[in-house]
PDB file of C-alpha atoms in Angstrom:
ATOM      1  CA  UNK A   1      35.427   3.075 -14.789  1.00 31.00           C
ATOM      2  CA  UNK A   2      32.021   2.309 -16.187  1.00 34.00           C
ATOM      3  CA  UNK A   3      30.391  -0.854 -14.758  1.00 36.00           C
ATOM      4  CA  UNK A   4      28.924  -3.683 -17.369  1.00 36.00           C
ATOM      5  CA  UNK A   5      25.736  -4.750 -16.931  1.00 35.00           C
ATOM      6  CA  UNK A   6      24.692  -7.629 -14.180  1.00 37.00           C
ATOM      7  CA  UNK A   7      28.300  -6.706 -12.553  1.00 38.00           C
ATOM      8  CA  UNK A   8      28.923  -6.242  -9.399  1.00 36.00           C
ATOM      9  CA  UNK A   9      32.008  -3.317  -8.174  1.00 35.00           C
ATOM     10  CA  UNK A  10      35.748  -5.491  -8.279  1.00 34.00           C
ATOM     11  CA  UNK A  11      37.706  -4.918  -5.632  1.00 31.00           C
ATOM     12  CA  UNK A  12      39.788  -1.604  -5.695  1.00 33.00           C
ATOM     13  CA  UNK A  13      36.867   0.859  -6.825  1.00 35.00           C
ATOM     14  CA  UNK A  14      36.078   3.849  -5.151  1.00 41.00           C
ATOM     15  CA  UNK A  15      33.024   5.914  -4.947  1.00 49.00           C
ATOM     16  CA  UNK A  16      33.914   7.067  -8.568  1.00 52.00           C
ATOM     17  CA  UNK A  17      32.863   3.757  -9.571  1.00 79.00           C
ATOM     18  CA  UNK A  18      29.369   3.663  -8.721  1.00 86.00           C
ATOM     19  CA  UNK A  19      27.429   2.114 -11.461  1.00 94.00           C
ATOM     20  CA  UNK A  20      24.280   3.889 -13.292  1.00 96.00           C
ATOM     21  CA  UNK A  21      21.735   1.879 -10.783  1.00 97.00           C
ATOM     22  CA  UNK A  22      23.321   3.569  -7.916  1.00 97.00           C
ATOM     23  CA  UNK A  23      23.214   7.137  -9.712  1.00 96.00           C
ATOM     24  CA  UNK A  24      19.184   6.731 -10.299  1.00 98.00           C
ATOM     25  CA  UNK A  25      18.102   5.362  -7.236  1.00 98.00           C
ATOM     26  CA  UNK A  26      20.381   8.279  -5.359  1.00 97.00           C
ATOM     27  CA  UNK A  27      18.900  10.596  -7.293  1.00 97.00           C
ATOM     28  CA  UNK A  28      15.176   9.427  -7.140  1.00 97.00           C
ATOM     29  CA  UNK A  29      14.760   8.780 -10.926  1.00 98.00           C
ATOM     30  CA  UNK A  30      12.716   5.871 -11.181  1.00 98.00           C
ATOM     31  CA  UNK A  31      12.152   5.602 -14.751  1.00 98.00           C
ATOM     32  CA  UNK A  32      16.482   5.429 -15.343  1.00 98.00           C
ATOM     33  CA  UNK A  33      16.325   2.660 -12.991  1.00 98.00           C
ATOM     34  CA  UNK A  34      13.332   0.829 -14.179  1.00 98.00           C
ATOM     35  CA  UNK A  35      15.093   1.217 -17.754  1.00 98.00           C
ATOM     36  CA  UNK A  36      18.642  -0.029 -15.853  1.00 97.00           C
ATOM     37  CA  UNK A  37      17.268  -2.889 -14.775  1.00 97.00           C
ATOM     38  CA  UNK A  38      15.449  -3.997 -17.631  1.00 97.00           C
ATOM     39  CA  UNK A  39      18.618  -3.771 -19.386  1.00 96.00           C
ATOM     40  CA  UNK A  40      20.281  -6.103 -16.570  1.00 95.00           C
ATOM     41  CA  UNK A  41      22.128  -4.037 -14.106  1.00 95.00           C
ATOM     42  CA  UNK A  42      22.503  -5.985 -10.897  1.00 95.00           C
ATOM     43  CA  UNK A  43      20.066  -4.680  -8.351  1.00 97.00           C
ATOM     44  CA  UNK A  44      22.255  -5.778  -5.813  1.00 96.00           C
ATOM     45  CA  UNK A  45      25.793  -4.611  -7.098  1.00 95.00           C
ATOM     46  CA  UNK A  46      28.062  -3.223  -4.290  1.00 95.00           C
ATOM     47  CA  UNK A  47      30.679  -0.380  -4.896  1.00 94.00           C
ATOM     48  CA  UNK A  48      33.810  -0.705  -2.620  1.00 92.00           C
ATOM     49  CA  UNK A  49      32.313  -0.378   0.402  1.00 94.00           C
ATOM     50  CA  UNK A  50      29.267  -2.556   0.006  1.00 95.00           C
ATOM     51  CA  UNK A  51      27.055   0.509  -0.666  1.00 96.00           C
ATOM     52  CA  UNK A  52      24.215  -0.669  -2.607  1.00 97.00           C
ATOM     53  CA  UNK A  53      21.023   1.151  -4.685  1.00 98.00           C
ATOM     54  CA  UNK A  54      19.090   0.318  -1.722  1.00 98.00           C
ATOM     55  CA  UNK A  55      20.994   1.628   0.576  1.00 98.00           C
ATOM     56  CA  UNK A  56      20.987   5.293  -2.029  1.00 97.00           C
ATOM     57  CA  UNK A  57      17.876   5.437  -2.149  1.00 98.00           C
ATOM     58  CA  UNK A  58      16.718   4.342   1.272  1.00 98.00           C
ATOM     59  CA  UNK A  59      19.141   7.419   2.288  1.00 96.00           C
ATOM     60  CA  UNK A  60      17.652   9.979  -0.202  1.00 97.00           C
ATOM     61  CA  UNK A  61      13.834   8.578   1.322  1.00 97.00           C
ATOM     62  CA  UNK A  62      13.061   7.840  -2.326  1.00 98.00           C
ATOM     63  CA  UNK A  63      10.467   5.484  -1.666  1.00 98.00           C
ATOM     64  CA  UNK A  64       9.298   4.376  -5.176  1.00 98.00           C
ATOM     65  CA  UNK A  65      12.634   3.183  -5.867  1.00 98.00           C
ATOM     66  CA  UNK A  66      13.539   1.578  -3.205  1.00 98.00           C
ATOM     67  CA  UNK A  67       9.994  -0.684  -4.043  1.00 98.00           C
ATOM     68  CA  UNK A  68      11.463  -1.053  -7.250  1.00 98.00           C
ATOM     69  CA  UNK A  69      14.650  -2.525  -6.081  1.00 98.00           C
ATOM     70  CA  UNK A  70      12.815  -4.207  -3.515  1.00 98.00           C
ATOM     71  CA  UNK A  71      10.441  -6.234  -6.004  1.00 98.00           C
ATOM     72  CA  UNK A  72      13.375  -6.893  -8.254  1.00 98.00           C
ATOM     73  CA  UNK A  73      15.246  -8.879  -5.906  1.00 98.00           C
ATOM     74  CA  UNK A  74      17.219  -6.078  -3.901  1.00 98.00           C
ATOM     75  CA  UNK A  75      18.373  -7.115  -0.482  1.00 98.00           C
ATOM     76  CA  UNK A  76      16.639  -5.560   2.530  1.00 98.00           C
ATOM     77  CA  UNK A  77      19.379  -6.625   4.819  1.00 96.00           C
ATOM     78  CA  UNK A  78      22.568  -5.863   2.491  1.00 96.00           C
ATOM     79  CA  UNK A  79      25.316  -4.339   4.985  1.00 95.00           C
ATOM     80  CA  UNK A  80      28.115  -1.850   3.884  1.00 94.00           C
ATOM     81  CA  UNK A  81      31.875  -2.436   5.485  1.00 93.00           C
ATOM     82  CA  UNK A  82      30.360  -0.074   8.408  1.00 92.00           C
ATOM     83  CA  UNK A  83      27.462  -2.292   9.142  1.00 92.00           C
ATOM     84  CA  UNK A  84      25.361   0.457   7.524  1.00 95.00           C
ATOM     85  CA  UNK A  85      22.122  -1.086   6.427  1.00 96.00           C
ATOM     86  CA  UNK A  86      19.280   0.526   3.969  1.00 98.00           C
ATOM     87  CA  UNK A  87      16.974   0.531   7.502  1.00 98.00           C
ATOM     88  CA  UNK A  88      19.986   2.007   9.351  1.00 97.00           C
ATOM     89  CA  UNK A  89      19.458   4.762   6.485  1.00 98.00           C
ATOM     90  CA  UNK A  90      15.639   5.129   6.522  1.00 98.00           C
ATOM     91  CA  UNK A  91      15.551   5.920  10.224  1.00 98.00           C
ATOM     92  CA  UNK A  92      18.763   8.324   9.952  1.00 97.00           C
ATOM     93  CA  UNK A  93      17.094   9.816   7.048  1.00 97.00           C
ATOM     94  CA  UNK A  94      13.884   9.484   8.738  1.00 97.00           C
ATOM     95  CA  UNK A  95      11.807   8.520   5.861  1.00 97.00           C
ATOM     96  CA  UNK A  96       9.013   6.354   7.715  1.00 97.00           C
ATOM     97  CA  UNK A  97       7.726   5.053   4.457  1.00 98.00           C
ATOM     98  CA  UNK A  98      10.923   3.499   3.511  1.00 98.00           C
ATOM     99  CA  UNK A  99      11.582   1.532   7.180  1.00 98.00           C
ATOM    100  CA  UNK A 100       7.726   0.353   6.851  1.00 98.00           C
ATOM    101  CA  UNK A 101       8.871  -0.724   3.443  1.00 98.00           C
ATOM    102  CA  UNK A 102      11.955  -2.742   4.219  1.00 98.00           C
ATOM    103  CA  UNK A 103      10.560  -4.210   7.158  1.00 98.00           C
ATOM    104  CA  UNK A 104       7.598  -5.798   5.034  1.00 98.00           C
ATOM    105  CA  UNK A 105      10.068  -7.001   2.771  1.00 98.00           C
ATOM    106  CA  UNK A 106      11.824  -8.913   5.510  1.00 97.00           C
ATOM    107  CA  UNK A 107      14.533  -6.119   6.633  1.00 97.00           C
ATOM    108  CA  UNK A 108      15.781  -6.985   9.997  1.00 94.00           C
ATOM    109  CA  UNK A 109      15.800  -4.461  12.875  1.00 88.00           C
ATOM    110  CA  UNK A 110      19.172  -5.254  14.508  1.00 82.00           C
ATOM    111  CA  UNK A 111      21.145  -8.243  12.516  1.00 76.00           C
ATOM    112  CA  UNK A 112      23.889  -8.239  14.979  1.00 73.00           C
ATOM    113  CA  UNK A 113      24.582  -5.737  18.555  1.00 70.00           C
ATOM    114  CA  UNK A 114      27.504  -4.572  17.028  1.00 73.00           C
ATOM    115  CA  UNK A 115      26.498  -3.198  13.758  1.00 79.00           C
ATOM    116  CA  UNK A 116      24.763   0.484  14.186  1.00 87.00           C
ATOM    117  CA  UNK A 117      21.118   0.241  14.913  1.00 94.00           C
ATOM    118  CA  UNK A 118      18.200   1.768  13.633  1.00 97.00           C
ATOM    119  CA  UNK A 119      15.946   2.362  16.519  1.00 97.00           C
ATOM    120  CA  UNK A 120      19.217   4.148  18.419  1.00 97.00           C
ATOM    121  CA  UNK A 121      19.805   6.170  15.002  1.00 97.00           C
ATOM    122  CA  UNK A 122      16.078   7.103  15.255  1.00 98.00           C
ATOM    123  CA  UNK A 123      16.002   8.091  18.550  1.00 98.00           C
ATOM    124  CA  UNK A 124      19.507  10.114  18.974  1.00 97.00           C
ATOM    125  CA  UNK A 125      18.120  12.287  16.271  1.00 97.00           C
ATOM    126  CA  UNK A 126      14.510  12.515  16.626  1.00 98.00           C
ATOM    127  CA  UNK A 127      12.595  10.644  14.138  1.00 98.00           C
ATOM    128  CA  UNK A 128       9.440   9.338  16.398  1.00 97.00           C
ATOM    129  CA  UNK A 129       7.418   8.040  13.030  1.00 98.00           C
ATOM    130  CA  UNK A 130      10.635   5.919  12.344  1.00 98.00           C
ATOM    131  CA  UNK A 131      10.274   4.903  15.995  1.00 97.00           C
ATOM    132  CA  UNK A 132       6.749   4.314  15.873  1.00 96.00           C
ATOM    133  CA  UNK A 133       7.470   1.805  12.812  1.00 97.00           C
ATOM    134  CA  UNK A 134       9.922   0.077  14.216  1.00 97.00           C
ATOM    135  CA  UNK A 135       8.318  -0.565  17.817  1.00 95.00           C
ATOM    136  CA  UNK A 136       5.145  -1.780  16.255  1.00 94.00           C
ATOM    137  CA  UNK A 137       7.201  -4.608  14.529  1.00 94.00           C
ATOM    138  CA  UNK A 138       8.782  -5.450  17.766  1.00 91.00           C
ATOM    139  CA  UNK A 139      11.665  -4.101  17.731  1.00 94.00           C
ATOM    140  CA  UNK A 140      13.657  -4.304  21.587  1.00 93.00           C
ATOM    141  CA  UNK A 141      13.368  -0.810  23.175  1.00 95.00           C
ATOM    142  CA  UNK A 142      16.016  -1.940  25.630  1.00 95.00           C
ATOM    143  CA  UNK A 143      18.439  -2.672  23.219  1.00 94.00           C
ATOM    144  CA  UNK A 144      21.753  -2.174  25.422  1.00 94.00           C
ATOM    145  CA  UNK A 145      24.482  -1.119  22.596  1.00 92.00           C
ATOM    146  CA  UNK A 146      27.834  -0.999  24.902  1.00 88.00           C
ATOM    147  CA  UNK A 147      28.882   2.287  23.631  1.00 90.00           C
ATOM    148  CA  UNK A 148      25.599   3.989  23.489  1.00 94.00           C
ATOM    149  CA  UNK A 149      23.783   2.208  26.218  1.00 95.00           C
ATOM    150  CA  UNK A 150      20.011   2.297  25.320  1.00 96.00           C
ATOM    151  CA  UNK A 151      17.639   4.035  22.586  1.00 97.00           C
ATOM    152  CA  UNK A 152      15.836   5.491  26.307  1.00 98.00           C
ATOM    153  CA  UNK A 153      19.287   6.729  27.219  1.00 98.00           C
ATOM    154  CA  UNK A 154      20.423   8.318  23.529  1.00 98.00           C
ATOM    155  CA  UNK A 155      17.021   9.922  23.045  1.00 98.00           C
ATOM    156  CA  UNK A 156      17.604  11.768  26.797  1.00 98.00           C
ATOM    157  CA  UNK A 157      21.254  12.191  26.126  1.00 97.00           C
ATOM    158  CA  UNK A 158      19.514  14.096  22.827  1.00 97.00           C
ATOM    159  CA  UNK A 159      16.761  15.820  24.131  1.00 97.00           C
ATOM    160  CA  UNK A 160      14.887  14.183  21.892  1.00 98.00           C
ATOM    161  CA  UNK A 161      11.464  14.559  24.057  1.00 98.00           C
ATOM    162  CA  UNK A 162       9.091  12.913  21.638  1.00 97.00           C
ATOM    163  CA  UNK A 163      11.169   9.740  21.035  1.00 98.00           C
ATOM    164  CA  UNK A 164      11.427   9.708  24.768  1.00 98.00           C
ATOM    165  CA  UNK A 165       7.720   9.710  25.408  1.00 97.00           C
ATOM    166  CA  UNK A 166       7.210   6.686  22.715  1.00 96.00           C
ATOM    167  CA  UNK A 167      10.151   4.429  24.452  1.00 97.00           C
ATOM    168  CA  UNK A 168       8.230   4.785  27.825  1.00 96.00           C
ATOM    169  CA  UNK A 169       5.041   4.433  26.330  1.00 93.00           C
ATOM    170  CA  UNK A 170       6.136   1.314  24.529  1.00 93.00           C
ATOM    171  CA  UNK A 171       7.812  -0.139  28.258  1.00 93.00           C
ATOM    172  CA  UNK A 172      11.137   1.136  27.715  1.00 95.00           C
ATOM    173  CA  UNK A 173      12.927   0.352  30.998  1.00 95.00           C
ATOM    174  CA  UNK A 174      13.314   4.117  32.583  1.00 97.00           C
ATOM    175  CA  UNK A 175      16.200   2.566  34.772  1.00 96.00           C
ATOM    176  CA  UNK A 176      18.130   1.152  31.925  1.00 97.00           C
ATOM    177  CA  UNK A 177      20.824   3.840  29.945  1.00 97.00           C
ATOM    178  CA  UNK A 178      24.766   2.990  29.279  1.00 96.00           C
ATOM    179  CA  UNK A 179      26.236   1.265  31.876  1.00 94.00           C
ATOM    180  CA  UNK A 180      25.390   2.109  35.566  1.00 96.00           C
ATOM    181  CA  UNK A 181      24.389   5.771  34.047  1.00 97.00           C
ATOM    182  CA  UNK A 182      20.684   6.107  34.035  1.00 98.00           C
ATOM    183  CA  UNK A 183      18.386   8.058  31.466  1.00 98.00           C
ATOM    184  CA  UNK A 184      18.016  10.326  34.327  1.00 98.00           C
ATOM    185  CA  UNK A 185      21.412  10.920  34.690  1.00 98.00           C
ATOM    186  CA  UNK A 186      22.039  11.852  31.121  1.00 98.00           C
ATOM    187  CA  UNK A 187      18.578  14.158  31.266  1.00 98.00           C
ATOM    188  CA  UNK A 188      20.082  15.894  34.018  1.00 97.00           C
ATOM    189  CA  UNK A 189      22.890  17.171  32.075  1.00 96.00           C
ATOM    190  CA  UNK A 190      20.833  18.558  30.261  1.00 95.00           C
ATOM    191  CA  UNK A 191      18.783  21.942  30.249  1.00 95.00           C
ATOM    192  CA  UNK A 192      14.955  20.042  30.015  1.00 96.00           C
ATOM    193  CA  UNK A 193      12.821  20.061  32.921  1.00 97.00           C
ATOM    194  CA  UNK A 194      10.164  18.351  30.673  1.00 98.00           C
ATOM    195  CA  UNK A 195      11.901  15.564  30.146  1.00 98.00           C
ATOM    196  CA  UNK A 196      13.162  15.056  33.938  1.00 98.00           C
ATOM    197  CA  UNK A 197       9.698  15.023  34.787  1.00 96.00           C
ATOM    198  CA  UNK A 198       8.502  12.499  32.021  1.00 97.00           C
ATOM    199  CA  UNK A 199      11.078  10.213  33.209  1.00 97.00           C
ATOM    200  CA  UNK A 200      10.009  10.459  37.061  1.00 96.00           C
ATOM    201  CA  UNK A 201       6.643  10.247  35.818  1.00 93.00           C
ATOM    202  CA  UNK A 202       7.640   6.874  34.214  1.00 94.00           C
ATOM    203  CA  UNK A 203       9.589   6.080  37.877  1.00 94.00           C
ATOM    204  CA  UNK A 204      12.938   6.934  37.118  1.00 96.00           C
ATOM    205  CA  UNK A 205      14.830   6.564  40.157  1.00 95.00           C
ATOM    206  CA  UNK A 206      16.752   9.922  41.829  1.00 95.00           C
ATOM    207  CA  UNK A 207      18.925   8.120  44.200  1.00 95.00           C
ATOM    208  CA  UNK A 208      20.410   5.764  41.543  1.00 97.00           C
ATOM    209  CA  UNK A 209      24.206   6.487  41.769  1.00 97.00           C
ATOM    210  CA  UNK A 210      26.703   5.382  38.566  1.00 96.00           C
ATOM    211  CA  UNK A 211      29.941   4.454  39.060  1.00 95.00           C
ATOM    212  CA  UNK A 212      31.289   7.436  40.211  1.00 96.00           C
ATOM    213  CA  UNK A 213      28.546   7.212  42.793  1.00 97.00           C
ATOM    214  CA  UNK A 214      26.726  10.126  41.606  1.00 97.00           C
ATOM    215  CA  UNK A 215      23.096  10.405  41.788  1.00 97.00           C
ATOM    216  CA  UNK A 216      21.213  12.484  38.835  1.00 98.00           C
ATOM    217  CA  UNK A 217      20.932  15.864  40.978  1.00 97.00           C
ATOM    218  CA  UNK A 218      24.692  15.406  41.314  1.00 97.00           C
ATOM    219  CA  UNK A 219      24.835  15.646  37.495  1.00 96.00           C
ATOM    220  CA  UNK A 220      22.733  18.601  37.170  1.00 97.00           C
ATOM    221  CA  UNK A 221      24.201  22.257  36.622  1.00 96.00           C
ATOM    222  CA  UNK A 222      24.272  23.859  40.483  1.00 95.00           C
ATOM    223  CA  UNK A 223      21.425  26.158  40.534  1.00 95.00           C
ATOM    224  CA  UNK A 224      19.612  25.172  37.255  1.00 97.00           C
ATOM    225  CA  UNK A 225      16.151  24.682  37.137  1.00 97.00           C
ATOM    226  CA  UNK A 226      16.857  20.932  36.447  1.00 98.00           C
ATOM    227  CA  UNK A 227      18.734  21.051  40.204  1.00 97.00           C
ATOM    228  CA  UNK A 228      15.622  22.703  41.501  1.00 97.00           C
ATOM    229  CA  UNK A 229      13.065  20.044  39.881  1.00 97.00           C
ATOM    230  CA  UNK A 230      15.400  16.919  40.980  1.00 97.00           C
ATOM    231  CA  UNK A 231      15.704  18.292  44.404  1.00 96.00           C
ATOM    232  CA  UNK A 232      11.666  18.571  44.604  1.00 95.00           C
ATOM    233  CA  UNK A 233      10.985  15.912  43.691  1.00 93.00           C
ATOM    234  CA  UNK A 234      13.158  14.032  46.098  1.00 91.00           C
ATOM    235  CA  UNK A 235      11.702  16.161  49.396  1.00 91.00           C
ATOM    236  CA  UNK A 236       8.016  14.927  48.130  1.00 89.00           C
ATOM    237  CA  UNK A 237       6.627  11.365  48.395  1.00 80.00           C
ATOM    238  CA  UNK A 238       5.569   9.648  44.904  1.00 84.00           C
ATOM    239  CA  UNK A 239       1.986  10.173  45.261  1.00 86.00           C
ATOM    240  CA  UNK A 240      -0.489   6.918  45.647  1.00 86.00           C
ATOM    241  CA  UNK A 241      -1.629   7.408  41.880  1.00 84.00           C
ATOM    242  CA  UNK A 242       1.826   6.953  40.516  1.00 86.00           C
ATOM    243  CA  UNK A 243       3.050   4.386  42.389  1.00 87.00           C
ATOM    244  CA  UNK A 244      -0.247   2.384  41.370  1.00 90.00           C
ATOM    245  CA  UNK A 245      -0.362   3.339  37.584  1.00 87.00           C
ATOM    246  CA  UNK A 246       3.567   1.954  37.496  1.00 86.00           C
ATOM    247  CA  UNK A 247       2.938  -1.035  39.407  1.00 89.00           C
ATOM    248  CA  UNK A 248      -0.109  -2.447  37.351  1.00 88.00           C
ATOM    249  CA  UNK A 249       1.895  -1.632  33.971  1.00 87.00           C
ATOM    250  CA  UNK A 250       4.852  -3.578  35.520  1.00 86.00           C
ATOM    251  CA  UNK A 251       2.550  -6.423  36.859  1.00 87.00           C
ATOM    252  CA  UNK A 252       0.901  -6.383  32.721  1.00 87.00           C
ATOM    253  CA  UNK A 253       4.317  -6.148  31.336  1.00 84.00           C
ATOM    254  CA  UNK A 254       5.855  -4.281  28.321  1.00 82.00           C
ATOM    255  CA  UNK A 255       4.749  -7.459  25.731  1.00 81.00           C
ATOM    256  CA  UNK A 256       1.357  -6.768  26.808  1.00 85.00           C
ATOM    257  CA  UNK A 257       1.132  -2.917  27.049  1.00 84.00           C
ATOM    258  CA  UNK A 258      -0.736  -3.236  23.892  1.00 82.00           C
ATOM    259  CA  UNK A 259      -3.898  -4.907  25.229  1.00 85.00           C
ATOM    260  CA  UNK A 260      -4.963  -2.562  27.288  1.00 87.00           C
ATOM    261  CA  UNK A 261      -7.289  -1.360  25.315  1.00 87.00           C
ATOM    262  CA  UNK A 262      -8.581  -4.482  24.880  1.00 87.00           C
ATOM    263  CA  UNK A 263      -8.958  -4.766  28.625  1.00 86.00           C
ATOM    264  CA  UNK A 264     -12.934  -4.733  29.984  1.00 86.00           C
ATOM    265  CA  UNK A 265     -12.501  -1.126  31.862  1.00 87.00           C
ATOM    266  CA  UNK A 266     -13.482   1.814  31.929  1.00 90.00           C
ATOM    267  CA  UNK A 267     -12.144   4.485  29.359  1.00 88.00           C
ATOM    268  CA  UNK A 268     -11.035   6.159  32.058  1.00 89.00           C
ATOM    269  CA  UNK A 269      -9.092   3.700  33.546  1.00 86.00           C
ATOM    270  CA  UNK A 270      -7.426   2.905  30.279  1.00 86.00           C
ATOM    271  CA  UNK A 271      -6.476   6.742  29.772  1.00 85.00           C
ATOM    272  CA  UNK A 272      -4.929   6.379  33.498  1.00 85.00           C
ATOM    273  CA  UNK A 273      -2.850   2.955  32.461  1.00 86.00           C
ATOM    274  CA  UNK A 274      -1.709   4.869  29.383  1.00 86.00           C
ATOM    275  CA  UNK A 275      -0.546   7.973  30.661  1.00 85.00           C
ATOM    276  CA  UNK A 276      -3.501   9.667  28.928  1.00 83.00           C
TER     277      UNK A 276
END
């Protein structure tokens, strides 16, 4: 079935029914869907499951068509029958030019705590640039998803140690994960010793127990070098220059982690504040 022009998908289409808009902004080939449009395709027909050009060519990180769709009238915040939306696709993708893109043309970063979210998408698999983007808009970096728990928590449950670094940095909450489960406890699972030490850097607590009543060196693989680091680290004080690095950030809060360096200290003091 071959779509007419300015129509949308009826009801009872498949994939097979994709109309020529959705081909050339899939594929990347701008000057089809410049023509396409010209000729009046609608730049915000939907195939059966709400899929539109946006969302094709968010996913293939084809950025000058996505502007194209975008400055013909495309909707940054269309959602497929999954919730899917073209930002859920950028940050899966990873294209950091096409989330900066939809979020200047008005693209929301959550639209509702059920639908999949970008900034857990970006985190469970790594993007940090996609991160970066969406944290710099504001985005909540304690988003608590019910299933998934927190970006914090699905970025340690993924070893994703770059994504982790930008959460705390940003003021992530290091205690918050998926239910009473802790980052740390889903780092200790886990094989990283970098990434258990980041988080007790950041004052992740060892003795916080989940609802099995199991405390983060209980989750850790018995003789691992995880165990080892975990049971350190609970034997030895915090020293007097963590615990007052994580109090003043606390006392400045996460909305205002920004200004430090706007704050009249020393560089070196501003390094210290920002774990640099």
């Amino acid at each position: 079935m071959r779509l007419c022009k300015g129509e949308s998908l009826p009801l009872g289409g498949s994939w097979a029914d994709r109309s020529p808009l959705h081909e050339a902004a899939s594929q990347g080939r701008l000057l089809a869907l410049r023509t396409l449009l010209s000729q009046g395709y609608n730049v915000n027909g939907v195939t059966i499951d709400h899929v539109t050009p946006l969302h094709e060519a968010c996913l293939g990180d084809h950025v000058a068509c996505a502007r194209t769709l975008l400055e013909a009238g495309a909707n940054a915040n269309a959602v497929t029958i999954d919730g899917i939306t073209p930002l859920f696709n950028a940050c899966s993708q990873g294209s950091a030019s096409c989330a900066e893109l939809l979020l200047e043309y008005g693209a929301k970063a959550q639209l509702e705590s059920c639908f999949p979210s970008p900034t857990h998408e970006a985190s469970r698999k790594g993007h940090h640039e996609c991160l970066d983007i969406l944290i710099s808009w504001g985005v909540d970096v304690d988003q608590d998803i019910p299933h998934l728990g927190t970006p914090l928590y699905v970025a340690c449950m993924s070893q994703q140690f770059h994504c982790i670094w930008k959460l705390l940095y940003a003021g992530a909450d290091v205690h918050k994960g998926k239910y009473w489960d802790t980052p740390l406890h889903a780092a200790a699972q886990q094989p990283s010793t970098e990434i258990v030490n980041l988080l007790l850097e950041f004052g992740a607590d060892i003795n916080a127990k989940n609802t099995e009543l199991l405390r983060p060196v209980d989750m850790a693989t018995s003789n691992s070098a995880v165990e080892r680091v975990l049971l350190q680290h609970e034997a030895t004080p915090s020293s007097l220059y963590q615990l007052c690095r994580l109090c003043i950030r606390n006392y400045i809060g996460r909305q205002r982690l920004h200004l430090i360096p706007q704050l009249q200290l020393p560089t070196l003091l501003q390094n210290f504040l920002q774990y640099r």
